[in-house]
Tab-separated table of N, CA and C in Angstrom:
chain	number	residue	atom	x	y	z
A	575	MET	N	19.522	10.116	-9.807
A	575	MET	CA	18.903	11.238	-9.111
A	575	MET	C	18.009	10.681	-8.010
A	576	THR	N	18.102	11.252	-6.857
A	576	THR	CA	17.289	10.788	-5.735
A	576	THR	C	15.882	11.355	-5.832
A	577	GLN	N	15.001	10.799	-5.009
A	577	GLN	CA	13.632	11.300	-5.000
A	577	GLN	C	13.574	12.741	-4.520
A	578	ASP	N	14.579	13.180	-3.787
A	578	ASP	CA	14.591	14.528	-3.241
A	578	ASP	C	15.103	15.569	-4.230
A	579	ALA	N	15.379	15.154	-5.448
A	579	ALA	CA	15.918	16.085	-6.443
A	579	ALA	C	14.844	17.076	-6.884
A	580	LEU	N	15.280	18.301	-7.106
A	580	LEU	CA	14.438	19.328	-7.701
A	580	LEU	C	14.865	19.460	-9.154
A	581	CYS	N	13.897	19.444	-10.055
A	581	CYS	CA	14.221	19.523	-11.477
A	581	CYS	C	13.549	20.729	-12.113
A	582	PHE	N	14.261	21.320	-13.062
A	582	PHE	CA	13.796	22.518	-13.756
A	582	PHE	C	13.982	22.317	-15.249
A	583	HIS	N	13.066	22.854	-16.038
A	583	HIS	CA	13.140	22.750	-17.492
A	583	HIS	C	13.131	24.149	-18.108
A	584	PHE	N	13.982	24.342	-19.103
A	584	PHE	CA	14.061	25.618	-19.811
A	584	PHE	C	14.096	25.349	-21.315
A	585	ASP	N	13.370	26.160	-22.065
A	585	ASP	CA	13.476	26.131	-23.518
A	585	ASP	C	14.503	27.183	-23.917
A	586	VAL	N	15.385	26.819	-24.836
A	586	VAL	CA	16.408	27.742	-25.335
A	586	VAL	C	15.981	28.173	-26.728
A	587	ASP	N	15.698	29.454	-26.871
A	587	ASP	CA	15.231	30.021	-28.129
A	587	ASP	C	16.363	30.036	-29.148
A	588	GLY	N	16.104	29.512	-30.325
A	588	GLY	CA	17.130	29.471	-31.363
A	588	GLY	C	17.295	30.799	-32.071
A	589	ASN	N	18.505	31.042	-32.534
A	589	ASN	CA	18.844	32.234	-33.317
A	589	ASN	C	18.510	33.537	-32.606
A	590	ASN	N	18.575	33.525	-31.289
A	590	ASN	CA	18.281	34.726	-30.515
A	590	ASN	C	19.381	34.933	-29.483
A	591	PHE	N	20.375	35.734	-29.855
A	591	PHE	CA	21.494	35.967	-28.947
A	591	PHE	C	21.107	36.853	-27.776
A	592	VAL	N	20.001	37.588	-27.897
A	592	VAL	CA	19.551	38.441	-26.798
A	592	VAL	C	19.092	37.584	-25.620
A	593	SER	N	18.364	36.507	-25.910
A	593	SER	CA	17.857	35.661	-24.832
A	593	SER	C	18.805	34.515	-24.489
A	594	ALA	N	19.844	34.310	-25.289
A	594	ALA	CA	20.797	33.235	-25.002
A	594	ALA	C	21.432	33.473	-23.639
A	595	GLY	N	21.440	32.456	-22.824
A	595	GLY	CA	21.999	32.574	-21.492
A	595	GLY	C	20.960	32.793	-20.412
A	596	GLU	N	19.707	32.986	-20.798
A	596	GLU	CA	18.663	33.209	-19.791
A	596	GLU	C	18.508	32.014	-18.859
A	597	ALA	N	18.586	30.804	-19.393
A	597	ALA	CA	18.440	29.612	-18.555
A	597	ALA	C	19.571	29.533	-17.541
A	598	SER	N	20.810	29.805	-17.974
A	598	SER	CA	21.930	29.725	-17.034
A	598	SER	C	21.826	30.799	-15.959
A	599	VAL	N	21.293	31.959	-16.301
A	599	VAL	CA	21.089	33.017	-15.298
A	599	VAL	C	20.048	32.568	-14.277
A	600	GLN	N	18.964	31.950	-14.746
A	600	GLN	CA	17.930	31.465	-13.833
A	600	GLN	C	18.466	30.361	-12.927
A	601	VAL	N	19.249	29.456	-13.481
A	601	VAL	CA	19.827	28.370	-12.684
A	601	VAL	C	20.796	28.940	-11.653
A	602	LYS	N	21.571	29.930	-12.046
A	602	LYS	CA	22.494	30.580	-11.108
A	602	LYS	C	21.716	31.134	-9.914
A	603	LYS	N	20.600	31.812	-10.170
A	603	LYS	CA	19.768	32.361	-9.097
A	603	LYS	C	19.202	31.257	-8.213
A	604	LEU	N	18.704	30.196	-8.840
A	604	LEU	CA	18.130	29.084	-8.084
A	604	LEU	C	19.177	28.430	-7.184
A	605	LEU	N	20.367	28.174	-7.724
A	605	LEU	CA	21.425	27.538	-6.933
A	605	LEU	C	21.867	28.438	-5.784
A	606	ARG	N	21.906	29.738	-6.035
A	606	ARG	CA	22.262	30.685	-4.979
A	606	ARG	C	21.219	30.633	-3.860
A	607	GLN	N	19.935	30.636	-4.243
A	607	GLN	CA	18.852	30.573	-3.254
A	607	GLN	C	18.889	29.267	-2.461
A	608	MET	N	19.372	28.199	-3.086
A	608	MET	CA	19.446	26.894	-2.434
A	608	MET	C	20.692	26.765	-1.560
A	609	GLY	N	21.574	27.754	-1.608
A	609	GLY	CA	22.725	27.779	-0.713
A	609	GLY	C	23.955	27.038	-1.197
A	610	PHE	N	24.064	26.787	-2.490
A	610	PHE	CA	25.256	26.119	-3.006
A	610	PHE	C	26.444	27.082	-3.031
A	611	SER	N	27.645	26.522	-3.063
A	611	SER	CA	28.865	27.332	-3.011
A	611	SER	C	29.006	28.193	-4.264
A	612	PRO	N	29.602	29.378	-4.104
A	612	PRO	CA	29.838	30.239	-5.274
A	612	PRO	C	30.660	29.540	-6.361
A	613	GLU	N	31.600	28.685	-5.979
A	613	GLU	CA	32.431	27.985	-6.971
A	613	GLU	C	31.595	27.006	-7.789
A	614	LEU	N	30.728	26.239	-7.153
A	614	LEU	CA	29.860	25.323	-7.883
A	614	LEU	C	28.932	26.103	-8.803
A	615	ILE	N	28.353	27.166	-8.301
A	615	ILE	CA	27.442	27.991	-9.094
A	615	ILE	C	28.164	28.554	-10.320
A	616	ARG	N	29.396	29.000	-10.129
A	616	ARG	CA	30.189	29.552	-11.236
A	616	ARG	C	30.431	28.500	-12.312
A	617	ARG	N	30.829	27.306	-11.893
A	617	ARG	CA	31.116	26.236	-12.860
A	617	ARG	C	29.866	25.837	-13.646
A	618	VAL	N	28.741	25.668	-12.941
A	618	VAL	CA	27.488	25.296	-13.614
A	618	VAL	C	27.070	26.396	-14.585
A	619	SER	N	27.142	27.649	-14.139
A	619	SER	CA	26.708	28.781	-14.965
A	619	SER	C	27.519	28.904	-16.247
A	620	ILE	N	28.829	28.783	-16.131
A	620	ILE	CA	29.695	28.911	-17.313
A	620	ILE	C	29.413	27.782	-18.300
A	621	ALA	N	29.378	26.556	-17.813
A	621	ALA	CA	29.164	25.406	-18.703
A	621	ALA	C	27.787	25.474	-19.361
A	622	MET	N	26.787	25.860	-18.589
A	622	MET	CA	25.439	25.970	-19.152
A	622	MET	C	25.355	27.059	-20.200
A	623	TYR	N	25.969	28.200	-19.922
A	623	TYR	CA	25.956	29.309	-20.884
A	623	TYR	C	26.601	28.880	-22.203
A	624	GLU	N	27.741	28.218	-22.109
A	624	GLU	CA	28.417	27.742	-23.326
A	624	GLU	C	27.501	26.814	-24.115
A	625	GLY	N	26.792	25.932	-23.414
A	625	GLY	CA	25.874	25.026	-24.081
A	625	GLY	C	24.706	25.742	-24.731
A	626	GLU	N	24.173	26.738	-24.035
A	626	GLU	CA	23.067	27.517	-24.609
A	626	GLU	C	23.507	28.226	-25.882
A	627	ILE	N	24.684	28.845	-25.837
A	627	ILE	CA	25.197	29.545	-27.016
A	627	ILE	C	25.365	28.562	-28.175
A	628	ASN	N	25.904	27.374	-27.891
A	628	ASN	CA	26.057	26.372	-28.940
A	628	ASN	C	24.714	26.000	-29.553
A	629	MET	N	23.683	25.862	-28.710
A	629	MET	CA	22.361	25.516	-29.241
A	629	MET	C	21.811	26.639	-30.116
A	630	VAL	N	22.063	27.872	-29.735
A	630	VAL	CA	21.591	29.013	-30.528
A	630	VAL	C	22.331	29.054	-31.871
A	631	ILE	N	23.649	28.907	-31.833
A	631	ILE	CA	24.458	29.010	-33.048
A	631	ILE	C	24.215	27.844	-34.002
A	632	HIS	N	24.234	26.630	-33.463
A	632	HIS	CA	24.313	25.446	-34.319
A	632	HIS	C	23.021	24.652	-34.478
A	633	ALA	N	22.036	24.856	-33.602
A	633	ALA	CA	20.901	23.934	-33.601
A	633	ALA	C	19.536	24.605	-33.649
A	634	GLY	N	19.492	25.909	-33.733
A	634	GLY	CA	18.197	26.575	-33.731
A	634	GLY	C	17.482	26.486	-32.402
A	635	GLY	N	18.243	26.328	-31.326
A	635	GLY	CA	17.662	26.251	-29.991
A	635	GLY	C	17.628	24.827	-29.479
A	636	GLY	N	16.989	24.663	-28.332
A	636	GLY	CA	16.918	23.345	-27.722
A	636	GLY	C	16.289	23.431	-26.350
A	637	GLU	N	16.665	22.498	-25.508
A	637	GLU	CA	16.115	22.420	-24.163
A	637	GLU	C	17.218	22.178	-23.153
A	638	ALA	N	17.018	22.727	-21.951
A	638	ALA	CA	17.934	22.509	-20.840
A	638	ALA	C	17.124	21.963	-19.670
A	639	ASP	N	17.553	20.824	-19.159
A	639	ASP	CA	16.916	20.221	-17.990
A	639	ASP	C	17.953	20.117	-16.887
A	640	ILE	N	17.608	20.640	-15.722
A	640	ILE	CA	18.529	20.689	-14.600
A	640	ILE	C	17.880	19.978	-13.428
A	641	CYS	N	18.617	19.056	-12.823
A	641	CYS	CA	18.155	18.392	-11.610
A	641	CYS	C	19.208	18.604	-10.529
A	642	VAL	N	18.732	18.961	-9.353
A	642	VAL	CA	19.609	19.322	-8.244
A	642	VAL	C	19.247	18.478	-7.028
A	643	ASP	N	20.244	17.840	-6.427
A	643	ASP	CA	20.048	17.225	-5.123
A	643	ASP	C	21.219	17.625	-4.233
A	644	GLN	N	21.295	17.059	-3.055
A	644	GLN	CA	22.324	17.508	-2.117
A	644	GLN	C	23.738	17.132	-2.559
A	645	ASN	N	23.864	16.190	-3.505
A	645	ASN	CA	25.177	15.710	-3.919
A	645	ASN	C	25.680	16.250	-5.246
A	646	LYS	N	24.744	16.624	-6.128
A	646	LYS	CA	25.190	17.056	-7.455
A	646	LYS	C	24.120	17.849	-8.182
A	647	VAL	N	24.601	18.556	-9.202
A	647	VAL	CA	23.740	19.254	-10.149
A	647	VAL	C	23.947	18.547	-11.485
A	648	THR	N	22.859	18.115	-12.094
A	648	THR	CA	22.915	17.448	-13.387
A	648	THR	C	22.257	18.353	-14.428
A	649	VAL	N	22.989	18.631	-15.494
A	649	VAL	CA	22.496	19.481	-16.571
A	649	VAL	C	22.437	18.633	-17.838
A	650	THR	N	21.247	18.584	-18.451
A	650	THR	CA	21.086	17.888	-19.722
A	650	THR	C	20.636	18.910	-20.759
A	651	LEU	N	21.455	19.059	-21.795
A	651	LEU	CA	21.157	19.977	-22.893
A	651	LEU	C	20.856	19.143	-24.124
A	652	SER	N	19.724	19.386	-24.752
A	652	SER	CA	19.385	18.595	-25.933
A	652	SER	C	18.826	19.481	-27.035
A	653	ASP	N	19.132	19.085	-28.264
A	653	ASP	CA	18.635	19.839	-29.415
A	653	ASP	C	18.327	18.875	-30.553
A	654	HIS	N	17.698	19.408	-31.571
A	654	HIS	CA	17.375	18.636	-32.769
A	654	HIS	C	18.052	19.276	-33.984
A	655	GLY	N	19.287	19.731	-33.759
A	655	GLY	CA	20.056	20.389	-34.807
A	655	GLY	C	20.720	19.397	-35.740
A	656	LYS	N	21.763	19.867	-36.406
A	656	LYS	CA	22.423	19.050	-37.428
A	656	LYS	C	23.337	17.975	-36.848
A	657	GLY	N	23.595	18.027	-35.545
A	657	GLY	CA	24.464	17.037	-34.922
A	657	GLY	C	25.933	17.375	-35.096
A	658	ILE	N	26.764	16.646	-34.392
A	658	ILE	CA	28.216	16.849	-34.434
A	658	ILE	C	28.829	15.661	-35.161
A	659	ALA	N	29.437	15.916	-36.304
A	659	ALA	CA	29.987	14.843	-37.139
A	659	ALA	C	31.207	14.184	-36.500
A	660	ASP	N	32.067	14.972	-35.860
A	660	ASP	CA	33.308	14.456	-35.283
A	660	ASP	C	33.465	15.070	-33.887
A	661	ILE	N	33.024	14.354	-32.870
A	661	ILE	CA	33.042	14.883	-31.505
A	661	ILE	C	34.465	15.160	-31.040
A	662	ALA	N	35.394	14.267	-31.345
A	662	ALA	CA	36.791	14.481	-30.928
A	662	ALA	C	37.343	15.777	-31.513
A	663	LEU	N	37.052	16.044	-32.770
A	663	LEU	CA	37.509	17.281	-33.405
A	663	LEU	C	36.819	18.487	-32.772
A	664	ALA	N	35.516	18.363	-32.527
A	664	ALA	CA	34.756	19.472	-31.926
A	664	ALA	C	35.240	19.796	-30.515
A	665	MET	N	35.857	18.836	-29.843
A	665	MET	CA	36.361	19.048	-28.484
A	665	MET	C	37.704	19.781	-28.472
A	666	GLN	N	38.341	19.956	-29.615
A	666	GLN	CA	39.636	20.637	-29.673
A	666	GLN	C	39.434	22.147	-29.541
A	667	GLU	N	40.196	22.745	-28.629
A	667	GLU	CA	40.108	24.198	-28.427
A	667	GLU	C	40.412	24.921	-29.733
A	668	GLY	N	39.556	25.859	-30.087
A	668	GLY	CA	39.749	26.661	-31.285
A	668	GLY	C	39.054	26.123	-32.524
A	669	TYR	N	38.605	24.863	-32.488
A	669	TYR	CA	37.892	24.314	-33.638
A	669	TYR	C	36.455	24.827	-33.621
A	670	SER	N	35.988	25.354	-34.741
A	670	SER	CA	34.637	25.891	-34.798
A	670	SER	C	34.048	25.722	-36.189
A	671	THR	N	32.764	25.432	-36.220
A	671	THR	CA	32.035	25.390	-37.488
A	671	THR	C	31.070	26.573	-37.584
A	672	ALA	N	31.216	27.536	-36.665
A	672	ALA	CA	30.333	28.711	-36.678
A	672	ALA	C	30.575	29.533	-37.941
A	673	PRO	N	29.508	29.997	-38.571
A	673	PRO	CA	29.670	30.825	-39.769
A	673	PRO	C	30.271	32.197	-39.441
A	674	GLU	N	30.765	32.851	-40.453
A	674	GLU	CA	31.461	34.135	-40.271
A	674	GLU	C	30.580	35.193	-39.614
A	675	ASN	N	29.291	35.235	-39.953
A	675	ASN	CA	28.422	36.247	-39.352
A	675	ASN	C	28.297	36.054	-37.838
A	676	ILE	N	28.393	34.827	-37.364
A	676	ILE	CA	28.352	34.542	-35.927
A	676	ILE	C	29.678	34.951	-35.284
A	677	ARG	N	30.764	34.674	-35.962
A	677	ARG	CA	32.087	35.055	-35.446
A	677	ARG	C	32.211	36.576	-35.350
A	678	ALA	N	31.576	37.276	-36.288
A	678	ALA	CA	31.612	38.746	-36.270
A	678	ALA	C	30.905	39.303	-35.040
A	679	LEU	N	29.992	38.525	-34.468
A	679	LEU	CA	29.300	38.936	-33.246
A	679	LEU	C	30.108	38.629	-31.982
A	680	GLY	N	31.251	37.959	-32.156
A	680	GLY	CA	32.097	37.626	-31.013
A	680	GLY	C	31.881	36.224	-30.481
A	681	PHE	N	31.110	35.421	-31.194
A	681	PHE	CA	30.861	34.043	-30.797
A	681	PHE	C	31.581	33.113	-31.764
A	682	GLY	N	31.578	31.813	-31.447
A	682	GLY	CA	32.125	30.834	-32.385
A	682	GLY	C	33.632	30.717	-32.372
A	683	ALA	N	34.249	30.939	-31.211
A	683	ALA	CA	35.709	30.857	-31.117
A	683	ALA	C	36.211	29.431	-30.910
A	684	GLY	N	35.293	28.483	-30.819
A	684	GLY	CA	35.709	27.094	-30.654
A	684	GLY	C	36.091	26.735	-29.232
A	685	MET	N	35.539	27.426	-28.255
A	685	MET	CA	35.853	27.137	-26.848
A	685	MET	C	34.648	26.596	-26.073
A	686	GLY	N	33.481	26.516	-26.718
A	686	GLY	CA	32.268	26.096	-26.017
A	686	GLY	C	32.369	24.715	-25.407
A	687	LEU	N	32.554	23.689	-26.232
A	687	LEU	CA	32.638	22.324	-25.714
A	687	LEU	C	33.842	22.119	-24.789
A	688	PRO	N	35.043	22.616	-25.155
A	688	PRO	CA	36.160	22.463	-24.217
A	688	PRO	C	35.895	23.125	-22.857
A	689	ASN	N	35.264	24.290	-22.848
A	689	ASN	CA	34.949	24.934	-21.570
A	689	ASN	C	33.909	24.140	-20.789
A	690	MET	N	32.936	23.589	-21.478
A	690	MET	CA	31.933	22.775	-20.796
A	690	MET	C	32.612	21.594	-20.101
A	691	LYS	N	33.502	20.920	-20.806
A	691	LYS	CA	34.220	19.781	-20.223
A	691	LYS	C	35.118	20.228	-19.068
A	692	ARG	N	35.748	21.373	-19.211
A	692	ARG	CA	36.653	21.893	-18.180
A	692	ARG	C	35.916	22.144	-16.863
A	693	TYR	N	34.707	22.676	-16.933
A	693	TYR	CA	33.995	23.061	-15.712
A	693	TYR	C	33.104	21.967	-15.142
A	694	ALA	N	32.727	20.976	-15.928
A	694	ALA	CA	31.902	19.871	-15.425
A	694	ALA	C	32.808	18.799	-14.814
A	695	ASP	N	32.287	18.090	-13.833
A	695	ASP	CA	33.033	16.959	-13.275
A	695	ASP	C	32.932	15.746	-14.197
A	696	ASN	N	31.805	15.571	-14.839
A	696	ASN	CA	31.597	14.531	-15.853
A	696	ASN	C	30.833	15.156	-17.005
A	697	MET	N	31.178	14.745	-18.230
A	697	MET	CA	30.443	15.221	-19.392
A	697	MET	C	30.369	14.105	-20.420
A	698	ASP	N	29.175	13.907	-20.968
A	698	ASP	CA	28.961	12.902	-21.999
A	698	ASP	C	28.218	13.561	-23.152
A	699	ILE	N	28.691	13.320	-24.366
A	699	ILE	CA	28.048	13.873	-25.561
A	699	ILE	C	27.546	12.723	-26.415
A	700	GLN	N	26.266	12.775	-26.738
A	700	GLN	CA	25.671	11.830	-27.686
A	700	GLN	C	25.142	12.667	-28.846
A	701	SER	N	25.589	12.353	-30.054
A	701	SER	CA	25.171	13.148	-31.199
A	701	SER	C	25.008	12.268	-32.426
A	702	THR	N	23.943	12.541	-33.170
A	702	THR	CA	23.689	11.850	-34.427
A	702	THR	C	23.503	12.905	-35.501
A	703	VAL	N	24.331	12.817	-36.543
A	703	VAL	CA	24.254	13.782	-37.637
A	703	VAL	C	22.846	13.746	-38.239
A	704	GLY	N	22.272	14.929	-38.372
A	704	GLY	CA	20.940	15.057	-38.933
A	704	GLY	C	19.813	14.913	-37.921
A	705	GLU	N	20.146	14.538	-36.681
A	705	GLU	CA	19.113	14.341	-35.657
A	705	GLU	C	19.275	15.248	-34.444
A	706	GLY	N	20.514	15.505	-34.041
A	706	GLY	CA	20.716	16.383	-32.902
A	706	GLY	C	21.742	15.865	-31.916
A	707	THR	N	21.841	16.593	-30.807
A	707	THR	CA	22.868	16.345	-29.812
A	707	THR	C	22.267	16.427	-28.421
A	708	THR	N	22.738	15.539	-27.539
A	708	THR	CA	22.403	15.609	-26.126
A	708	THR	C	23.705	15.588	-25.335
A	709	ILE	N	23.844	16.566	-24.453
A	709	ILE	CA	25.023	16.656	-23.603
A	709	ILE	C	24.569	16.556	-22.155
A	710	LEU	N	25.175	15.630	-21.433
A	710	LEU	CA	24.901	15.446	-20.013
A	710	LEU	C	26.138	15.898	-19.243
A	711	MET	N	25.932	16.822	-18.309
A	711	MET	CA	27.029	17.279	-17.458
A	711	MET	C	26.640	17.088	-16.002
A	712	GLU	N	27.605	16.635	-15.194
A	712	GLU	CA	27.394	16.493	-13.763
A	712	GLU	C	28.402	17.367	-13.027
A	713	PHE	N	27.917	18.004	-11.984
A	713	PHE	CA	28.730	18.886	-11.140
A	713	PHE	C	28.519	18.412	-9.705
A	714	PHE	N	29.572	17.875	-9.105
A	714	PHE	CA	29.427	17.323	-7.762
A	714	PHE	C	29.612	18.391	-6.699
A	715	VAL	N	28.774	18.343	-5.687
A	715	VAL	CA	28.854	19.274	-4.573
A	715	VAL	C	30.132	18.972	-3.801
A	716	GLY	N	30.905	20.007	-3.509
A	716	GLY	CA	32.125	19.842	-2.726
A	716	GLY	C	33.337	19.452	-3.529
A	717	GLU	N	33.235	19.375	-4.837
A	717	GLU	CA	34.404	19.020	-5.671
A	717	GLU	C	35.027	20.258	-6.250
């Protein structure tokens, strides 16, 4: 990240589907005000929303840190939840560990992580069972 980067921090409230997605909505507004392309804004918003929902469902909330410069948007999502035991399995479309009550609300279809990877230009997942997960996503301007 260059010295000219603007960084924003958001707390993601756990177990609150009403407020889930608030950070991605705020980032969408900020990127729009900064003049980024609608396509970049769409990709960042979708990936961030999926990450926020995952933090609400699986980790009791977490944090989202966004840094923006002229070349890229970097999104770091971190939580102190139960962690992901098998990242490769969790990346498979349709795989979900969401409980039935969450699925009844229309969430937990197993598309969160695959969608995040689909919309980010780079994505890295670091997770330790019992400690939590950190996901770093990069979105390059003009890609």
